[in-house]
């Protein structure tokens, strides 16, 4: 939706992929064909697709610029750009300490952000339920880029030391039953009490929508930047569109 | 005259793998990999090349090695380099009229297209899209250029 908003604010109009789906993908048309057809209809293509690498395929067949709005469990670059932008509104990106909290195994926004922050000499602190840790392959890749990664048992252990607390959703379907989900989810919940030792300038981010990960009482604290982050999605996506059109 | 089948150590083995008049001898293949070399070259029962394979041949250098001889076919550079993926020490002898005309080593290519299947079930290359798989060869293995999945070992089991 924020891409649609960005396009509208730039004075453009958008054709929805949803309707494309109904008329062609459903008939078994390949993505390559869809992209070739849509290339004739639009000045740029924004693609979100369940298969990894779909955006690269699209870029190969398109005659107009392609923006990846998320492909499968792969990259989520537009979210990462707006995350970086939101952090930079509060502090310099260089050398920050950031805590990634929640489902770090399947949470692609966390993967993309971690990769991007490896360019800024950031220190990574990970806090995740058992079985939902940052994938070992990604950890190895980040370590190779010189990133320091420390695993912690709870947010409490690092809350006083970090500049950014990046919270991701823990999905219920990752757990065998709702009781174990609630147990885990509540132990990772961000509350005003938990944040009381935080640095004054520390910020809390979340790619939204949230479920129970952040107590609503946090919303009024100066640390809460997740609605700001969500709002930043529009100007950042406007900038991306302008960039590819030039 | 240099004999074309110098690759083969003894006369007994020479019976197994006869000299060829024209074609290619792939020597110094890692022992046990000959069939994979044939697979990687796309030679199946339905192709027309005369093919002989010797496995676990004694070799002074390597202990044991495999040899593949292909009649009436000279391998291209691209085909030869594919072999490097599974047997980096292989040597290629191009034979013309029983003579070794060219002898070359194999070089691991930078990019491999259409040869290996991406192990990631969620990868766009494992759909009916009109694209070939594409991997970049890195120190850690083959990296899918579509989904970034890395095949670190056991490359042969992903050969298409
Ligand atoms: Zn792939």
Short mmCIF file of C-alpha atoms and ligand atoms in Angstrom, two decimals:
data_model
loop_
_atom_site.label_atom_id
_atom_site.label_comp_id
_atom_site.label_asym_id
_atom_site.label_seq_id
_atom_site.Cartn_x
_atom_site.Cartn_y
_atom_site.Cartn_z
CA UNK A 1 0.00 0.00 0.00
CA UNK A 2 2.79 2.42 0.75
CA UNK A 3 4.09 2.02 -2.83
CA UNK A 4 0.64 2.95 -4.11
CA UNK A 5 0.65 5.97 -1.84
CA UNK A 6 4.16 6.92 -3.04
CA UNK A 7 3.12 6.62 -6.69
CA UNK A 8 0.00 8.71 -6.12
CA UNK A 9 1.97 11.44 -4.35
CA UNK A 10 4.36 11.59 -7.28
CA UNK A 11 1.35 12.24 -9.50
CA UNK A 12 1.38 8.77 -11.02
CA UNK A 13 -1.19 6.07 -11.25
CA UNK A 14 -0.72 2.43 -10.38
CA UNK A 15 -2.06 -0.77 -11.88
CA UNK A 16 -2.58 -3.36 -9.23
CA UNK A 17 -0.75 -6.68 -9.48
CA UNK A 18 -3.71 -8.28 -7.75
CA UNK A 19 -5.85 -7.72 -10.80
CA UNK A 20 -3.04 -8.95 -13.04
CA UNK A 21 -3.09 -12.11 -11.00
CA UNK A 22 -6.74 -12.59 -11.63
CA UNK A 23 -6.46 -12.20 -15.37
CA UNK A 24 -3.20 -13.84 -16.29
CA UNK A 25 -1.15 -15.55 -13.58
CA UNK A 26 -4.21 -17.59 -12.70
CA UNK A 27 -4.30 -18.84 -16.29
CA UNK A 28 -0.83 -20.29 -15.87
CA UNK A 29 1.07 -17.52 -17.61
CA UNK A 30 4.72 -17.40 -16.64
CA UNK A 31 6.01 -14.47 -14.63
CA UNK A 32 8.36 -13.75 -17.53
CA UNK A 33 5.39 -13.25 -19.86
CA UNK A 34 3.45 -11.20 -17.33
CA UNK A 35 6.46 -8.93 -16.90
CA UNK A 36 6.93 -8.51 -20.66
CA UNK A 37 3.26 -7.58 -21.00
CA UNK A 38 3.23 -5.21 -18.02
CA UNK A 39 6.41 -3.56 -19.32
CA UNK A 40 4.24 -2.23 -22.11
CA UNK A 41 1.65 -0.83 -19.73
CA UNK A 42 3.76 0.93 -17.13
CA UNK A 43 6.81 3.13 -16.60
CA UNK A 44 8.10 0.97 -13.77
CA UNK A 45 7.23 -2.32 -12.10
CA UNK A 46 7.07 -2.89 -8.35
CA UNK A 47 7.02 -6.60 -7.66
CA UNK A 48 6.15 -8.63 -4.61
CA UNK A 49 6.23 -12.34 -5.29
CA UNK A 50 6.26 -15.56 -3.22
CA UNK A 51 9.25 -17.08 -5.06
CA UNK A 52 12.83 -16.12 -4.22
CA UNK A 53 14.65 -14.54 -7.11
CA UNK A 54 11.39 -13.45 -8.78
CA UNK A 55 12.50 -9.82 -8.79
CA UNK A 56 15.76 -10.72 -10.53
CA UNK A 57 13.85 -12.68 -13.13
CA UNK A 58 11.50 -9.74 -13.60
CA UNK A 59 14.43 -7.37 -14.09
CA UNK A 60 15.75 -9.72 -16.76
CA UNK A 61 12.55 -9.66 -18.81
CA UNK A 62 11.31 -6.12 -18.16
CA UNK A 63 12.01 -3.20 -20.46
CA UNK A 64 11.19 -0.77 -17.64
CA UNK A 65 12.82 -0.45 -14.19
CA UNK A 66 11.87 -3.09 -11.61
CA UNK A 67 11.72 -2.52 -7.84
CA UNK A 68 11.79 -5.52 -5.51
CA UNK A 69 9.09 -5.11 -2.85
CA UNK A 70 9.87 -8.52 -1.36
CA UNK A 71 10.38 -11.91 -2.99
CA UNK A 72 9.60 -14.99 -0.93
CA UNK A 73 11.91 -15.44 2.00
CA UNK A 74 14.50 -13.45 0.06
CA UNK A 75 15.33 -9.78 0.23
CA UNK A 76 13.12 -6.91 1.29
CA UNK A 77 15.18 -3.94 0.15
CA UNK A 78 12.53 -1.20 0.30
CA UNK A 79 11.78 -2.02 3.94
CA UNK A 80 15.51 -1.96 4.66
CA UNK A 81 15.96 1.46 3.10
CA UNK A 82 13.16 2.90 5.19
CA UNK A 83 14.55 1.20 8.31
CA UNK A 84 17.95 2.77 7.66
CA UNK A 85 16.33 6.13 6.99
CA UNK A 86 14.37 5.97 10.25
CA UNK A 87 17.47 5.10 12.26
CA UNK A 88 19.38 7.91 10.60
CA UNK A 89 16.72 10.42 11.61
CA UNK A 90 17.74 9.73 15.21
CA UNK A 91 21.46 8.96 14.94
CA UNK A 92 24.37 8.24 12.66
CA UNK A 93 24.36 4.70 11.26
CA UNK A 94 28.07 4.14 11.78
CA UNK A 95 29.00 1.84 14.63
CA UNK A 96 25.53 1.60 16.18
CA UNK A 97 24.60 -1.25 18.50
CA UNK A 98 21.36 -2.81 17.37
CA UNK A 99 19.30 -5.54 19.04
CA UNK A 100 17.29 -7.75 16.70
CA UNK A 101 14.44 -9.29 18.64
CA UNK A 102 11.93 -11.99 17.71
CA UNK A 103 11.73 -14.40 14.80
CA UNK A 104 15.14 -13.95 13.21
CA UNK A 105 15.00 -17.15 11.26
CA UNK A 106 12.09 -16.38 8.96
CA UNK A 107 12.00 -12.61 9.43
CA UNK A 108 13.35 -11.39 6.13
CA UNK A 109 13.24 -7.72 7.17
CA UNK A 110 15.74 -8.57 9.90
CA UNK A 111 17.97 -10.39 7.39
CA UNK A 112 18.01 -7.53 4.94
CA UNK A 113 18.60 -4.95 7.66
CA UNK A 114 21.46 -6.95 9.19
CA UNK A 115 23.13 -7.28 5.79
CA UNK A 116 22.77 -3.56 5.12
CA UNK A 117 24.12 -2.61 8.54
CA UNK A 118 27.21 -4.71 7.94
CA UNK A 119 28.26 -1.84 5.66
CA UNK A 120 28.13 0.56 8.60
CA UNK A 121 30.30 -1.27 11.09
CA UNK A 122 27.26 -1.91 13.29
CA UNK A 123 27.27 -4.34 16.23
CA UNK A 124 24.51 -6.90 16.19
CA UNK A 125 22.83 -8.31 19.30
CA UNK A 126 20.34 -11.09 18.65
CA UNK A 127 17.56 -12.21 20.96
CA UNK A 128 15.30 -14.93 19.57
CA UNK A 129 13.35 -17.99 20.71
CA UNK A 130 15.01 -21.37 20.33
CA UNK A 131 14.69 -22.58 16.77
CA UNK A 132 14.08 -19.06 15.43
CA UNK A 133 17.69 -17.85 15.56
CA UNK A 134 19.39 -15.96 12.74
CA UNK A 135 20.31 -18.59 10.09
CA UNK A 136 23.86 -19.88 10.51
CA UNK A 137 24.64 -19.17 6.85
CA UNK A 138 23.69 -15.50 7.26
CA UNK A 139 25.65 -15.25 10.52
CA UNK A 140 28.71 -16.62 8.74
CA UNK A 141 28.24 -14.19 5.88
CA UNK A 142 27.92 -11.23 8.25
CA UNK A 143 30.92 -12.33 10.31
CA UNK A 144 32.93 -12.54 7.11
CA UNK A 145 32.06 -8.91 6.43
CA UNK A 146 33.52 -8.09 9.82
CA UNK A 147 30.28 -7.77 11.74
CA UNK A 148 30.30 -8.65 15.44
CA UNK A 149 27.28 -10.66 16.46
CA UNK A 150 26.40 -11.52 20.05
CA UNK A 151 23.54 -13.78 21.08
CA UNK A 152 21.60 -12.97 24.27
CA UNK A 153 18.91 -14.73 26.23
CA UNK A 154 16.76 -11.73 26.88
CA UNK A 155 16.31 -8.10 25.88
CA UNK A 156 16.99 -7.18 29.51
CA UNK A 157 20.64 -8.18 29.06
CA UNK A 158 21.30 -5.57 26.38
CA UNK A 159 18.62 -2.91 26.77
CA UNK A 160 20.98 -0.47 28.50
CA UNK A 161 23.69 -0.83 25.85
CA UNK A 162 21.93 -0.66 22.51
CA UNK A 163 20.94 2.28 20.31
CA UNK A 164 18.23 0.50 18.37
CA UNK A 165 15.83 -2.27 19.36
CA UNK A 166 14.40 -3.82 16.21
CA UNK A 167 11.42 -6.04 17.02
CA UNK A 168 9.93 -8.52 14.56
CA UNK A 169 6.77 -10.55 14.74
CA UNK A 170 6.82 -14.01 16.24
CA UNK A 171 4.26 -15.97 14.28
CA UNK A 172 1.88 -18.25 16.03
CA UNK A 173 2.14 -20.93 13.34
CA UNK A 174 5.80 -21.52 14.24
CA UNK A 175 4.68 -23.12 17.51
CA UNK A 176 2.97 -26.47 18.14
CA UNK A 177 0.16 -24.94 20.24
CA UNK A 178 -1.08 -21.55 21.36
CA UNK A 179 0.05 -22.08 24.95
CA UNK A 180 3.70 -22.40 23.96
CA UNK A 181 3.30 -19.46 21.58
CA UNK A 182 1.92 -17.21 24.33
CA UNK A 183 4.67 -18.32 26.69
CA UNK A 184 7.40 -17.42 24.24
CA UNK A 185 5.74 -14.28 22.88
CA UNK A 186 5.16 -12.80 26.31
CA UNK A 187 8.77 -13.37 27.32
CA UNK A 188 9.91 -11.27 24.32
CA UNK A 189 7.38 -8.49 24.84
CA UNK A 190 8.73 -4.94 24.97
CA UNK A 191 7.26 -3.00 27.91
CA UNK A 192 7.91 0.43 29.46
CA UNK A 193 9.42 -1.36 32.51
CA UNK A 194 11.81 -3.28 30.30
CA UNK A 195 12.84 -0.04 28.56
CA UNK A 196 13.48 1.93 31.73
CA UNK A 197 17.29 1.35 31.72
CA UNK A 198 17.49 2.18 27.97
CA UNK A 199 19.73 4.98 26.70
CA UNK A 200 17.88 8.25 26.30
CA UNK A 201 18.30 8.32 22.52
CA UNK A 202 17.56 4.60 22.02
CA UNK A 203 14.75 3.85 19.59
CA UNK A 204 12.34 0.94 19.17
CA UNK A 205 11.42 -0.13 15.63
CA UNK A 206 9.00 -2.73 14.26
CA UNK A 207 8.11 -3.37 10.60
CA UNK A 208 4.41 -3.58 11.61
CA UNK A 209 1.82 -4.95 11.86
CA UNK A 210 2.55 -5.89 15.46
CA UNK A 211 0.53 -8.34 17.49
CA UNK A 212 1.69 -8.61 21.11
CA UNK A 213 5.39 -7.88 20.65
CA UNK A 214 5.19 -4.29 21.87
CA UNK A 215 3.03 -3.20 24.79
CA UNK A 216 0.74 -0.32 23.62
CA UNK A 217 1.96 1.68 26.63
CA UNK A 218 5.32 1.96 24.85
CA UNK A 219 3.66 3.98 22.06
CA UNK A 220 3.78 7.23 24.01
CA UNK A 221 7.44 6.91 25.04
CA UNK A 222 10.04 8.92 23.10
CA UNK A 223 11.74 5.61 22.22
CA UNK A 224 8.77 4.49 20.11
CA UNK A 225 9.58 5.18 16.46
CA UNK A 226 7.64 2.44 14.71
CA UNK A 227 4.79 4.63 13.49
CA UNK A 228 7.34 7.15 12.28
CA UNK A 229 9.09 4.23 10.55
CA UNK A 230 5.89 3.14 8.87
CA UNK A 231 5.18 6.72 7.73
CA UNK A 232 8.70 6.96 6.32
CA UNK A 233 7.78 4.16 3.95
CA UNK A 234 6.10 6.67 1.67
CA UNK A 235 8.89 9.24 1.11
CA UNK A 236 11.51 6.49 0.92
CA UNK A 237 9.51 4.68 -1.75
CA UNK A 238 8.92 7.97 -3.57
CA UNK A 239 12.70 8.42 -3.60
CA UNK A 240 13.21 4.89 -4.92
CA UNK A 241 10.73 5.47 -7.73
CA UNK A 242 12.32 8.78 -8.67
CA UNK A 243 15.73 7.18 -8.63
CA UNK A 244 14.78 4.43 -11.06
CA UNK A 245 12.91 6.79 -13.39
CA UNK A 246 15.85 9.11 -13.89
CA UNK B 1 55.07 -40.35 -32.40
CA UNK B 2 53.38 -39.73 -29.11
CA UNK B 3 50.85 -42.38 -28.35
CA UNK B 4 47.39 -41.11 -27.72
CA UNK B 5 46.67 -43.46 -24.88
CA UNK B 6 49.73 -42.75 -22.78
CA UNK B 7 47.13 -41.84 -20.22
CA UNK B 8 46.56 -45.51 -19.58
CA UNK B 9 49.18 -47.04 -17.36
CA UNK B 10 49.58 -50.64 -18.48
CA UNK B 11 48.86 -52.78 -21.46
CA UNK B 12 46.17 -54.64 -19.61
CA UNK B 13 44.28 -51.47 -19.04
CA UNK B 14 45.03 -50.56 -22.59
CA UNK B 15 42.75 -53.38 -23.55
CA UNK B 16 39.98 -51.89 -21.49
CA UNK B 17 40.42 -48.45 -22.94
CA UNK B 18 41.49 -48.64 -26.53
CA UNK B 19 43.32 -45.99 -28.44
CA UNK B 20 41.02 -43.74 -30.34
CA UNK B 21 41.58 -42.26 -33.77
CA UNK B 22 39.84 -38.95 -33.23
CA UNK B 23 38.19 -37.45 -30.21
CA UNK B 24 38.94 -36.56 -26.63
CA UNK B 25 40.65 -38.33 -23.75
CA UNK B 26 39.83 -36.97 -20.31
CA UNK B 27 42.55 -38.15 -17.98
CA UNK B 28 43.35 -37.77 -14.27
CA UNK B 29 39.72 -37.71 -13.27
CA UNK B 30 39.31 -38.19 -9.52
CA UNK B 31 38.69 -41.91 -8.91
CA UNK B 32 35.01 -42.75 -9.02
CA UNK B 33 33.95 -39.53 -10.79
CA UNK B 34 34.02 -40.80 -14.40
CA UNK B 35 30.29 -41.38 -14.55
CA UNK B 36 29.63 -37.93 -13.20
CA UNK B 37 31.96 -36.49 -15.83
CA UNK B 38 29.91 -38.24 -18.48
CA UNK B 39 26.74 -36.92 -16.91
CA UNK B 40 28.09 -33.39 -16.76
CA UNK B 41 28.94 -33.59 -20.46
CA UNK B 42 25.37 -34.53 -21.21
CA UNK B 43 26.31 -37.87 -22.73
CA UNK B 44 23.46 -40.29 -22.32
CA UNK B 45 22.64 -43.60 -23.93
CA UNK B 46 20.82 -41.73 -26.66
CA UNK B 47 23.78 -39.73 -27.93
CA UNK B 48 25.96 -41.10 -30.70
CA UNK B 49 29.51 -40.78 -29.36
CA UNK B 50 31.50 -43.97 -28.86
CA UNK B 51 32.45 -43.82 -25.24
CA UNK B 52 34.81 -45.81 -23.07
CA UNK B 53 35.26 -45.40 -19.38
CA UNK B 54 37.94 -46.79 -17.09
CA UNK B 55 37.60 -46.38 -13.37
CA UNK B 56 40.07 -46.92 -10.55
CA UNK B 57 43.04 -47.14 -12.89
CA UNK B 58 46.41 -47.11 -11.12
CA UNK B 59 48.15 -43.79 -11.42
CA UNK B 60 51.60 -42.86 -10.18
CA UNK B 61 50.48 -39.33 -9.37
CA UNK B 62 47.07 -39.89 -7.93
CA UNK B 63 47.00 -43.47 -6.66
CA UNK B 64 43.82 -44.19 -8.55
CA UNK B 65 42.11 -42.28 -11.26
CA UNK B 66 39.37 -42.52 -13.85
CA UNK B 67 39.65 -42.03 -17.59
CA UNK B 68 37.00 -41.22 -20.15
CA UNK B 69 37.54 -41.54 -23.90
CA UNK B 70 35.16 -40.06 -26.39
CA UNK B 71 35.45 -40.87 -30.07
CA UNK B 72 34.75 -38.32 -32.76
CA UNK B 73 34.01 -35.50 -30.42
CA UNK B 74 36.30 -32.65 -29.41
CA UNK B 75 35.17 -30.96 -26.26
CA UNK B 76 34.72 -27.22 -26.23
CA UNK B 77 36.28 -24.98 -23.60
CA UNK B 78 32.93 -24.53 -21.87
CA UNK B 79 32.35 -28.27 -21.62
CA UNK B 80 35.87 -28.87 -20.37
CA UNK B 81 35.55 -26.28 -17.63
CA UNK B 82 32.39 -27.88 -16.29
CA UNK B 83 34.48 -30.93 -15.46
CA UNK B 84 36.57 -28.79 -13.13
CA UNK B 85 33.60 -28.61 -10.78
CA UNK B 86 33.94 -32.25 -9.82
CA UNK B 87 37.49 -33.01 -10.84
CA UNK B 88 39.78 -29.99 -10.83
CA UNK B 89 42.90 -31.98 -11.74
CA UNK B 90 41.51 -33.56 -14.88
CA UNK B 91 43.48 -33.11 -18.09
CA UNK B 92 42.02 -33.03 -21.54
CA UNK B 93 43.78 -34.52 -24.57
CA UNK B 94 42.37 -33.78 -27.98
CA UNK B 95 43.22 -36.63 -30.34
CA UNK B 96 43.47 -36.33 -34.09
CA UNK B 97 44.57 -39.31 -36.14
CA UNK B 98 45.83 -41.14 -33.01
CA UNK B 99 47.98 -38.19 -31.97
CA UNK B 100 47.59 -35.87 -29.02
CA UNK B 101 47.15 -32.51 -30.72
CA UNK B 102 46.24 -30.50 -27.70
CA UNK B 103 46.60 -31.06 -24.01
CA UNK B 104 44.95 -28.78 -21.52
CA UNK B 105 43.97 -28.56 -17.88
CA UNK B 106 40.55 -27.58 -16.68
CA UNK B 107 39.71 -24.21 -15.20
CA UNK B 108 36.81 -23.66 -12.84
CA UNK B 109 34.44 -21.30 -14.68
CA UNK B 110 33.16 -18.06 -13.12
CA UNK B 111 29.55 -18.75 -13.98
CA UNK B 112 27.66 -21.98 -14.56
CA UNK B 113 24.44 -21.88 -16.51
CA UNK B 114 21.82 -24.56 -16.94
CA UNK B 115 23.95 -27.31 -15.45
CA UNK B 116 23.00 -27.43 -11.80
CA UNK B 117 19.56 -27.30 -10.20
CA UNK B 118 19.04 -24.87 -7.33
CA UNK B 119 18.36 -26.86 -4.13
CA UNK B 120 16.06 -24.13 -2.79
CA UNK B 121 12.47 -25.27 -3.43
CA UNK B 122 11.30 -21.66 -3.14
CA UNK B 123 13.65 -20.48 -5.90
CA UNK B 124 12.12 -19.01 -9.05
CA UNK B 125 14.41 -21.24 -11.15
CA UNK B 126 12.49 -24.29 -9.93
CA UNK B 127 9.30 -23.19 -11.65
CA UNK B 128 8.19 -23.29 -15.28
CA UNK B 129 9.77 -19.91 -16.04
CA UNK B 130 11.75 -19.74 -19.32
CA UNK B 131 15.13 -19.35 -17.63
CA UNK B 132 18.16 -21.51 -17.03
CA UNK B 133 19.65 -21.91 -13.59
CA UNK B 134 22.65 -19.68 -13.08
CA UNK B 135 25.34 -19.99 -10.42
CA UNK B 136 28.38 -17.91 -9.63
CA UNK B 137 31.39 -19.93 -8.53
CA UNK B 138 32.70 -18.62 -5.20
CA UNK B 139 35.22 -19.89 -2.70
CA UNK B 140 32.35 -21.26 -0.59
CA UNK B 141 30.61 -23.04 -3.45
CA UNK B 142 28.09 -22.24 -6.14
CA UNK B 143 25.81 -19.28 -5.42
CA UNK B 144 22.43 -19.11 -7.18
CA UNK B 145 22.23 -15.73 -8.87
CA UNK B 146 18.46 -15.69 -8.37
CA UNK B 147 17.98 -16.61 -4.71
CA UNK B 148 21.56 -16.48 -3.32
CA UNK B 149 21.38 -20.08 -2.09
CA UNK B 150 24.84 -21.64 -1.83
CA UNK B 151 25.67 -25.22 -2.81
CA UNK B 152 28.75 -25.86 -0.71
CA UNK B 153 29.28 -29.54 -1.34
CA UNK B 154 27.94 -32.53 -3.18
CA UNK B 155 27.52 -30.53 -6.35
CA UNK B 156 27.09 -33.65 -8.47
CA UNK B 157 23.79 -34.56 -6.86
CA UNK B 158 22.33 -31.29 -8.17
CA UNK B 159 23.47 -31.74 -11.75
CA UNK B 160 20.43 -31.53 -13.99
ZN1 LIG C 1 18.08 -20.41 -6.43
#
